[in-house]
XYZ file of C-alpha atoms in Angstrom:
641
model
C 0.463 32.353 25.617
C -0.984 29.676 23.496
C 0.533 26.267 23.042
C 1.178 24.759 19.607
C -2.254 23.097 19.683
C -4.345 26.149 19.913
C -5.186 25.989 23.675
C -4.202 28.231 26.482
C -1.141 27.041 28.539
C -1.718 26.237 32.274
C -1.235 29.154 34.578
C 1.824 27.873 36.378
C 3.554 27.574 32.987
C 2.666 31.145 32.171
C 4.174 32.204 35.584
C 7.485 30.649 34.349
C 8.057 33.843 32.415
C 8.786 35.505 35.823
C 11.316 33.114 37.030
C 14.532 34.881 38.150
C 17.984 34.006 37.160
C 18.565 32.618 40.639
C 15.468 30.385 40.316
C 16.839 29.111 36.859
C 20.100 28.329 38.543
C 18.328 26.454 41.205
C 16.453 24.323 38.581
C 19.873 23.380 37.135
C 21.013 22.414 40.613
C 17.998 20.219 41.135
C 18.571 18.306 37.930
C 22.394 18.172 38.323
C 23.328 18.480 41.982
C 26.738 17.058 41.340
C 27.422 19.405 38.374
C 28.519 16.613 36.099
C 26.396 17.649 33.088
C 28.172 18.091 29.787
C 28.301 21.528 28.077
C 27.943 23.302 31.526
C 29.630 26.380 30.161
C 27.781 26.547 26.842
C 26.294 30.052 26.324
C 26.565 30.640 30.041
C 25.297 34.275 29.791
C 22.022 33.116 28.132
C 21.355 29.990 30.136
C 18.808 31.491 32.458
C 16.758 32.899 29.622
C 16.903 29.560 27.759
C 15.604 27.845 30.902
C 12.799 30.357 31.279
C 11.734 29.565 27.673
C 11.922 25.848 28.306
C 9.809 26.178 31.515
C 7.116 28.024 29.628
C 6.632 25.091 27.384
C 8.088 26.733 24.273
C 9.235 24.266 21.659
C 12.738 24.175 20.439
C 11.969 25.726 16.937
C 10.127 28.467 18.730
C 13.181 28.816 21.118
C 15.391 29.299 18.057
C 13.170 32.112 16.816
C 13.070 33.750 20.243
C 16.766 33.770 20.668
C 17.611 35.157 17.131
C 19.684 37.221 16.448
C 21.273 37.079 19.858
C 22.052 33.407 19.217
C 22.288 31.661 15.858
C 22.035 28.064 16.913
C 19.478 25.754 15.329
C 16.509 24.217 17.302
C 18.318 20.853 17.221
C 21.251 22.341 19.006
C 18.991 23.623 21.743
C 17.380 20.227 21.980
C 20.768 18.569 22.368
C 21.899 21.056 24.976
C 18.873 20.599 27.123
C 19.344 16.902 26.897
C 23.004 17.367 28.036
C 21.713 19.472 30.961
C 19.443 16.615 32.166
C 16.227 18.216 31.065
C 13.543 15.786 29.755
C 12.889 16.097 26.037
C 10.010 13.708 25.840
C 6.735 15.708 25.797
C 5.092 13.757 28.554
C 8.152 13.747 30.777
C 8.694 17.325 29.975
C 5.227 18.427 31.031
C 5.286 16.648 34.360
C 8.781 17.624 35.134
C 8.167 21.334 34.452
C 5.246 21.299 37.038
C 7.538 19.577 39.591
C 10.461 21.991 39.013
C 8.204 25.112 39.089
C 6.672 23.869 42.319
C 10.032 23.223 43.920
C 11.627 26.660 43.078
C 8.436 28.525 43.802
C 8.128 26.975 47.266
C 11.702 27.728 48.022
C 11.336 31.329 46.969
C 10.023 33.913 49.399
C 8.904 36.105 46.517
C 6.470 33.534 45.231
C 2.961 33.046 46.514
C 2.468 29.983 48.749
C -0.764 29.234 47.148
C 0.883 27.960 43.973
C -0.574 24.479 43.343
C 1.713 21.403 43.628
C 1.728 18.774 40.800
C -0.649 16.441 42.544
C -3.259 19.255 42.605
C -2.691 20.277 39.039
C -3.393 16.915 37.541
C -2.338 16.161 33.905
C -0.758 18.797 31.740
C -2.674 18.457 28.372
C -0.436 20.783 26.443
C 2.562 18.391 26.950
C 0.692 15.121 26.998
C 1.990 12.962 24.010
C -0.940 11.879 21.765
C 0.327 8.260 22.025
C -0.495 8.143 25.783
C -4.061 9.342 25.663
C -6.584 6.820 26.533
C -9.820 8.723 25.992
C -11.417 8.426 22.579
C -12.725 11.584 20.888
C -16.192 12.689 21.925
C -17.478 12.946 18.334
C -21.006 13.619 17.274
C -23.175 10.711 16.141
C -24.860 10.885 12.840
C -28.050 11.989 14.376
C -26.727 15.197 15.804
C -23.943 16.077 13.409
C -25.802 19.055 11.908
C -26.675 20.351 15.425
C -23.028 19.901 16.508
C -21.870 21.861 13.483
C -24.151 24.795 14.235
C -23.275 24.740 17.862
C -19.561 24.474 17.427
C -19.069 26.596 14.280
C -22.014 28.768 13.885
C -21.780 30.703 17.114
C -18.512 29.739 18.710
C -15.924 32.369 19.607
C -13.207 29.941 20.744
C -11.055 27.853 18.647
C -12.839 24.603 17.467
C -9.597 22.686 17.459
C -9.635 22.648 21.288
C -12.797 20.683 21.342
C -11.035 17.466 20.467
C -7.750 17.921 22.197
C -8.415 14.656 24.085
C -8.667 12.599 20.841
C -6.789 9.374 20.645
C -4.811 9.529 17.491
C -3.275 6.042 18.151
C -6.600 4.174 17.994
C -5.443 1.809 15.225
C -3.732 -1.283 16.753
C -2.349 -2.736 13.497
C 0.335 0.031 12.902
C 3.655 0.295 14.589
C 4.588 3.514 16.372
C 7.914 5.325 16.687
C 9.306 7.804 19.164
C 6.856 10.536 20.099
C 9.236 12.877 21.665
C 8.741 15.616 19.006
C 8.507 19.295 19.628
C 7.157 20.076 16.197
C 3.482 19.933 16.896
C 3.801 22.806 19.463
C 6.234 24.774 17.263
C 3.659 27.260 15.915
C 3.276 30.301 18.078
C 0.450 31.561 15.819
C -2.917 29.896 16.196
C -4.473 28.250 13.280
C -7.476 30.362 13.716
C -5.555 33.594 13.105
C -5.886 32.911 9.402
C -9.650 32.378 9.563
C -10.421 35.696 7.943
C -8.149 34.901 4.938
C -9.867 31.559 4.552
C -13.265 33.180 4.268
C -12.278 34.299 0.825
C -13.883 31.599 -1.247
C -11.991 30.343 -4.291
C -13.582 31.210 -7.556
C -16.233 28.882 -8.761
C -14.973 26.213 -11.268
C -17.239 23.730 -13.004
C -16.475 20.201 -12.225
C -14.166 18.423 -14.704
C -14.865 14.879 -15.962
C -12.172 12.962 -17.903
C -14.265 10.121 -19.384
C -11.293 8.356 -20.994
C -9.152 8.244 -17.775
C -12.187 7.848 -15.529
C -11.499 10.854 -13.331
C -13.570 13.576 -11.672
C -11.727 16.794 -10.672
C -8.496 14.959 -11.233
C -9.016 12.960 -7.927
C -12.057 10.713 -7.786
C -11.675 7.541 -9.969
C -14.658 6.111 -11.818
C -15.182 3.539 -14.500
C -13.988 5.287 -17.825
C -17.244 5.276 -19.853
C -16.356 7.587 -22.714
C -19.273 9.879 -22.183
C -18.631 13.282 -20.631
C -21.044 13.819 -17.726
C -19.640 17.166 -16.406
C -22.569 19.176 -17.901
C -25.231 16.725 -16.865
C -28.116 18.307 -14.892
C -29.218 16.417 -11.894
C -32.811 17.362 -12.811
C -32.531 15.804 -16.106
C -34.495 12.798 -17.275
C -31.651 10.326 -17.374
C -31.571 7.354 -14.996
C -28.046 6.263 -14.954
C -24.988 5.768 -17.236
C -25.057 2.081 -18.314
C -21.258 1.855 -18.054
C -20.046 3.962 -15.041
C -23.295 4.082 -13.262
C -23.473 7.877 -12.983
C -26.816 9.030 -11.601
C -28.535 12.245 -10.670
C -27.245 11.747 -7.134
C -23.737 12.044 -8.337
C -24.578 15.064 -10.687
C -26.121 16.836 -7.630
C -23.087 16.169 -5.409
C -20.436 16.989 -7.898
C -22.196 20.270 -8.764
C -23.177 21.276 -5.182
C -20.732 24.063 -4.942
C -22.713 26.062 -7.509
C -25.859 26.126 -5.294
C -26.646 27.325 -1.839
C -27.007 24.890 1.068
C -30.799 25.434 1.119
C -31.039 24.504 -2.598
C -28.779 21.487 -1.897
C -31.110 20.278 0.901
C -34.229 20.786 -1.239
C -32.588 18.778 -4.120
C -31.567 15.893 -1.805
C -35.214 15.808 -0.483
C -36.493 15.299 -4.040
C -34.056 12.599 -4.844
C -34.703 10.841 -1.568
C -38.239 10.289 -2.708
C -37.042 8.567 -5.964
C -35.785 5.132 -6.584
C -32.549 6.269 -8.123
C -29.593 4.303 -6.896
C -27.013 6.101 -4.817
C -23.789 4.235 -5.687
C -22.125 4.054 -9.029
C -20.702 0.857 -10.419
C -17.224 1.455 -9.104
C -18.509 1.695 -5.574
C -18.524 5.463 -5.202
C -21.296 6.745 -2.850
C -22.661 10.287 -3.031
C -20.275 11.414 -0.286
C -17.380 10.378 -2.584
C -18.588 12.898 -5.129
C -19.356 15.609 -2.474
C -15.903 15.314 -1.144
C -14.442 15.898 -4.665
C -16.681 18.983 -5.052
C -14.889 21.101 -2.415
C -17.827 22.396 -0.428
C -18.243 23.902 3.032
C -19.029 21.950 6.218
C -22.770 22.696 5.971
C -23.193 20.533 3.018
C -21.745 17.565 4.850
C -23.988 18.161 7.786
C -27.022 17.366 5.564
C -25.528 14.070 4.494
C -24.734 12.868 8.079
C -28.152 11.442 8.843
C -27.901 9.242 5.816
C -26.230 5.956 5.725
C -24.033 6.422 2.633
C -21.232 4.077 2.176
C -17.701 5.073 3.329
C -16.240 1.911 1.838
C -13.294 1.977 -0.498
C -14.255 2.011 -4.235
C -12.737 -0.488 -6.622
C -9.704 1.745 -6.869
C -9.178 1.655 -3.075
C -10.409 5.235 -2.486
C -12.545 6.013 0.518
C -14.212 9.438 0.625
C -11.278 11.065 2.461
C -8.868 10.016 -0.325
C -10.695 12.444 -2.650
C -11.435 15.271 -0.110
C -11.031 18.752 -1.633
C -10.667 21.083 1.477
C -10.835 24.297 -0.495
C -14.050 25.654 1.214
C -13.687 23.969 4.700
C -11.234 26.346 6.284
C -11.046 25.840 9.954
C -13.819 23.193 9.756
C -11.442 20.638 8.136
C -10.229 19.304 11.483
C -13.786 18.887 12.773
C -14.701 16.915 9.642
C -11.662 14.673 9.895
C -12.463 14.014 13.566
C -15.964 13.049 12.648
C -14.838 10.671 10.049
C -12.360 9.278 12.595
C -15.134 7.713 14.632
C -17.399 6.828 11.615
C -15.917 3.286 11.336
C -14.591 0.682 13.707
C -11.823 0.537 14.772
C -11.696 4.404 15.152
C -9.398 6.007 12.624
C -9.500 3.211 10.069
C -10.784 5.670 7.399
C -7.697 7.888 7.982
C -5.225 5.155 7.283
C -6.645 3.034 4.450
C -4.601 2.865 1.350
C -5.787 3.114 -2.187
C -4.463 0.772 -4.928
C -1.345 2.957 -5.230
C -0.493 2.671 -1.539
C -1.688 6.217 -0.603
C -3.350 7.068 2.488
C -5.826 10.086 2.896
C -3.035 12.029 4.609
C -0.886 11.552 1.495
C -3.557 13.000 -0.755
C -4.729 15.686 1.652
C -1.225 17.234 1.941
C -1.095 17.716 -1.893
C -3.567 20.629 -1.284
C -2.358 24.105 -0.269
C -2.879 25.156 3.364
C -1.713 28.079 5.424
C 1.429 27.093 7.240
C -0.251 27.182 10.747
C -2.739 24.462 9.722
C -0.315 21.511 9.229
C 0.252 20.735 12.925
C -3.571 20.684 13.561
C -4.213 18.520 10.596
C -1.552 16.005 11.338
C -2.697 15.697 14.973
C -5.977 14.193 13.771
C -4.315 11.356 11.835
C -3.424 8.102 13.610
C 0.346 7.686 13.593
C 0.921 10.575 11.393
C 4.700 10.255 11.750
C 4.598 6.770 10.331
C 2.236 7.805 7.512
C 4.642 10.603 6.519
C 7.507 8.077 6.284
C 5.581 5.609 4.182
C 5.946 5.583 0.345
C 3.543 4.806 -2.357
C 3.846 1.899 -4.810
C 6.127 3.857 -7.108
C 8.539 4.547 -4.190
C 7.558 8.297 -3.906
C 7.658 9.893 -0.455
C 5.058 12.309 0.779
C 7.456 15.166 0.174
C 7.903 14.172 -3.387
C 4.065 13.777 -3.904
C 3.645 17.279 -2.441
C 6.262 18.797 -4.695
C 4.712 17.293 -7.880
C 1.349 18.697 -6.710
C 2.875 22.072 -6.121
C 4.425 22.187 -9.493
C 1.016 21.361 -11.145
C -0.564 24.297 -9.275
C 2.201 26.832 -10.039
C 0.795 27.857 -13.364
C -2.583 28.545 -11.684
C -1.545 30.119 -8.413
C 1.903 31.161 -7.320
C 0.663 31.551 -3.763
C -0.790 27.961 -3.602
C 2.582 26.766 -4.965
C 4.340 28.447 -2.107
C 1.944 27.201 0.458
C 2.652 23.648 -0.448
C 6.389 24.386 -0.548
C 6.118 25.805 2.973
C 4.428 22.613 3.949
C 7.262 20.577 2.550
C 9.821 22.479 4.633
C 7.702 21.908 7.787
C 7.351 18.180 6.967
C 10.966 17.796 6.414
C 11.615 19.510 9.722
C 9.145 17.074 11.457
C 10.655 14.022 9.926
C 14.085 15.187 10.936
C 13.004 15.026 14.526
C 11.915 11.381 14.337
C 14.154 8.380 14.228
C 12.966 5.425 12.079
C 12.625 2.192 13.965
C 13.403 -0.287 11.274
C 11.760 -3.713 10.949
C 14.668 -5.471 9.387
C 15.005 -9.236 10.175
C 18.474 -9.537 11.801
C 20.517 -12.810 11.679
C 21.007 -12.814 15.419
C 18.966 -10.030 16.961
C 15.364 -9.424 15.946
C 14.838 -5.685 15.309
C 11.196 -6.098 16.210
C 11.092 -7.874 19.650
C 14.917 -7.191 20.339
C 15.318 -10.904 21.318
C 18.546 -12.724 20.322
C 18.522 -15.975 18.443
C 14.803 -16.222 18.838
C 13.671 -16.693 15.242
C 16.627 -15.760 12.999
C 16.220 -18.854 10.761
C 12.323 -18.993 10.420
C 10.401 -16.729 8.184
C 7.243 -17.978 9.641
C 8.341 -16.972 13.183
C 9.524 -13.637 11.864
C 6.092 -13.101 10.254
C 4.322 -14.035 13.503
C 6.607 -11.691 15.533
C 6.057 -8.755 13.120
C 2.251 -9.231 13.143
C 2.189 -9.680 16.918
C 4.106 -6.422 17.451
C 1.811 -4.408 15.242
C 3.911 -3.939 12.063
C 1.951 -2.301 9.262
C 0.948 -5.023 6.844
C 0.231 -2.913 3.858
C 3.000 -0.314 3.584
C 5.087 -0.288 0.418
C 8.781 -0.509 0.981
C 11.481 1.548 -0.796
C 11.005 -0.495 -3.892
C 7.215 -0.078 -3.955
C 6.368 -3.728 -2.748
C 3.823 -4.267 -0.069
C 4.391 -7.170 2.323
C 1.774 -9.154 0.477
C 3.517 -8.733 -2.954
C 6.882 -9.443 -1.371
C 5.634 -12.789 -0.037
C 4.291 -13.743 -3.419
C 7.108 -12.485 -5.675
C 10.202 -13.072 -3.612
C 11.840 -16.511 -3.488
C 13.027 -17.781 -0.164
C 14.706 -20.830 1.313
C 13.352 -22.880 4.154
C 16.009 -24.877 5.947
C 18.167 -24.870 2.898
C 15.265 -25.964 0.496
C 13.161 -23.924 -1.759
C 10.012 -22.743 -0.100
C 6.944 -24.857 -0.995
C 3.589 -23.345 -2.184
C 2.087 -24.707 1.009
C 4.687 -22.834 3.163
C 4.025 -19.572 1.185
C 0.356 -19.960 1.824
C 0.935 -20.351 5.460
C 2.959 -17.102 5.522
C 0.215 -15.289 3.559
C -2.552 -16.453 5.967
C -0.577 -15.123 8.904
C -0.088 -11.746 7.124
C -3.862 -11.404 6.127
C -5.968 -13.671 8.542
C -9.588 -14.310 7.521
C -11.060 -12.653 10.584
C -9.900 -9.112 10.092
C -11.715 -7.227 7.278
C -9.675 -4.075 7.884
C -6.776 -5.835 6.201
C -8.597 -6.566 2.938
C -7.207 -3.386 1.333
C -3.952 -5.205 1.159
C -5.457 -7.427 -1.524
C -6.022 -4.567 -3.977
C -2.725 -2.529 -3.773
C -0.630 -2.761 -6.945
C 3.029 -3.644 -7.243
C 5.499 -1.134 -8.699
C 4.929 -2.390 -12.267
C 1.107 -1.868 -11.829
C 0.252 -5.608 -11.544
C -2.459 -6.727 -9.147
C -1.859 -9.171 -6.304
C -4.229 -11.692 -7.900
C -2.155 -11.613 -11.129
C 1.075 -12.093 -9.341
C -0.414 -15.050 -7.336
C -1.887 -16.758 -10.506
C 1.129 -16.598 -12.702
C 3.205 -18.276 -10.101
C 0.661 -21.150 -9.825
C -0.030 -20.474 -6.142
C -3.583 -21.897 -6.408
C -4.168 -22.381 -2.639
C -3.480 -18.620 -2.000
C -5.622 -17.640 -5.115
C -8.528 -19.526 -3.686
C -8.049 -18.102 -0.270
C -7.782 -14.457 -1.460
C -11.016 -14.663 -3.633
C -12.848 -16.158 -0.586
C -11.915 -13.229 1.613
C -13.751 -10.720 -0.731
C -17.381 -10.474 -2.001
C -18.177 -12.149 -5.311
C -18.597 -8.800 -7.008
C -15.111 -7.490 -6.032
C -13.712 -10.959 -6.701
C -14.963 -10.720 -10.272
C -13.215 -7.281 -10.666
C -10.091 -8.754 -9.192
C -9.806 -11.627 -11.616
C -10.617 -9.430 -14.612
C -8.048 -6.642 -13.821
C -5.675 -5.869 -16.601
C -2.045 -4.754 -16.474
C 0.656 -3.880 -19.030
C 3.812 -6.044 -19.390
C 7.253 -5.005 -20.444
C 6.341 -5.614 -23.972
C 3.700 -2.940 -23.822
C 0.819 -5.318 -24.167
C -2.165 -5.094 -21.740
C -3.347 -8.495 -20.637
C -5.998 -9.742 -18.266
C -5.120 -12.104 -15.475
C -6.460 -14.998 -17.352
C -4.326 -14.039 -20.342
C -1.264 -13.681 -18.218
C -1.793 -17.316 -16.873
C -2.256 -18.657 -20.373
C 0.988 -17.057 -21.408
C 2.832 -18.712 -18.494
C 1.306 -22.127 -19.443
C 2.499 -21.615 -23.068
C 5.999 -20.756 -21.933
C 6.052 -23.793 -19.581
C 4.887 -26.080 -22.350
C 7.646 -24.714 -24.517
C 10.300 -25.666 -21.971
C 8.940 -29.093 -21.560
C 8.853 -29.608 -25.395
C 12.441 -28.375 -25.690
C 13.653 -30.858 -23.015
C 11.427 -33.949 -23.519
C 14.147 -36.369 -22.367
C 15.819 -34.288 -19.670
C 17.904 -36.370 -17.335
C 17.086 -33.983 -14.605
C 14.171 -35.676 -13.018
C 13.910 -33.055 -10.325
C 13.479 -30.346 -13.002
C 10.965 -32.313 -14.885
C 8.930 -32.961 -11.737
C 9.012 -29.206 -10.973
C 7.847 -28.212 -14.459
C 4.919 -30.822 -14.338
C 3.872 -29.740 -10.918
C 3.930 -26.023 -11.901
C 1.919 -26.666 -15.009
C -0.693 -28.597 -12.753
C -0.939 -25.638 -10.363
C -1.258 -23.111 -13.253
C -4.065 -25.239 -14.625
C -5.790 -25.116 -11.251
C -5.414 -21.368 -11.095
C -7.087 -21.056 -14.522
C -10.037 -23.071 -13.194
C -10.291 -20.884 -10.030
C -10.185 -17.709 -12.179
C -12.823 -18.961 -14.480
C -15.141 -19.931 -11.626
C -14.775 -16.449 -10.291
C -15.857 -14.968 -13.721
C -12.485 -14.350 -15.316
C -12.387 -13.834 -19.077
C -9.514 -13.317 -21.445
C -10.679 -10.041 -22.832
C -12.851 -8.291 -20.114
C -14.873 -5.208 -20.875
C -14.497 -2.106 -18.817
C -17.577 -3.126 -16.845
C -16.167 -6.506 -16.070
C -12.822 -4.938 -15.020
C -14.099 -2.414 -12.553
C -17.811 -2.961 -11.745
C -18.524 -3.969 -8.018
C -22.028 -2.581 -7.675
C -25.290 -3.501 -9.539
């Protein structure tokens, strides 16, 4: 028997298949000696077999399949019945309890060997250990030995590579909140992921890379500066140096066309370019590995890039290399590649949870590709807090299921089988989410839903913010309306002790949300709001000069210039730069003052004058950072020289 993670079940668990009906009854007596359990008579005839399946480590969805057609109950019903019968449902508790129960009934049975190990001799039960309780970090290869590790692990191995990283700590990011981890879904697949390896060897037909120069897209995933020149036919051996607008170089031409050459040819070409002075990054911040990810190549191509020090940073659009990963040729090696990237940056796993400007994580984009149904549990297991990522929305309010459905409909015209694969994935994701309860982070009037303390900070937004950050709430996840916490702080009006919140108080909240000493939170500065406006624009048009200065100081000057020159479209359909938006606010403010020159409301007049002063300061800050009224495409998106 194999558990849902691809590894063999411990021997004592395999022996549970041989438990007698009397031993199963003895297990019930141990758990409920007073016979007070609810639903004692439920499916009495089948109770011994159900207990045997439970003791073997079978998940509840597997149990549902095993008992059909004799029983027609859903896996949720089986889960509820075992909870009624006092059986642990939590994976960690279940694994330990199974060993204890098996030891008890085997020792009490004269037909069972006395050499059966007791729980203290068995140690931990990795097949039931919840990912959230693991303390050991994954033993991932360093850059220096990545190629060797690839050949050793995948070139000659006859055992599942997924078992190599079963000890990985998927909860290595401390800034994200967790939920209940008592799911059975990860172990619900009785078929190993590697049973489909033969099918994955069938390489997809070679298609040339597609560049949309007007939208600034490669292969419909990787975003670049829209330059107007189509580079998809550009030969890496050509005489060109780089595109003057987007920064496309022979490095990028080689990477995006790598699927059309052998690995040996690819290595030889890299050696030639290494001896040149050609820049590796384009002007939007994409490194060669961004382009290689979008090409959809095998693991061998990545191994030759591992010894290099290419940037895994986010580009100006918030995409790190994993956001644009095309897994079509990776097959079983996908999990290995994700594990390697997991340790590539500190803290481990940061690359797997970063969001682009639309609030999407690499998991959101990866799940929009077709996979065999048996792959999903293994892929999800690599991602930190995958349950939470699946529940998060993008800035348009779309869930991961909605994003997957849109992607499947796009593929349907090309491949009905790929469409069905994603639809199968949607069904499994829905099943997984149904097993998780959402622990909300609402701010209650009397009871804090985060720290569960009563009357602790019900009347203080500042204390609520401190509590949320101290307890690891995600600081960059869009809510159901598409607003991230940063945008909500800026755009939502609040009262402080019955008075309107002052700009200084708003700035204090913002500094707590995004402190200066944590560079992993800078991505929150670049995510858009639901209308497509940037955070800098929303700050500037409200005259929050203190926050504007603070935000620009957090980023590099090059990224700061792109931030202040970003453009967005208003409800009137006109695209404006940040500077133009502020000028429009000043004009509207001056018009209000002109219409009411002798207003008797001194408080209103003081408010308008102060707002005008702060808007003027914002204009000065923007101009100092390089803002112009009509920025070019280079000024809007260029962050590399």
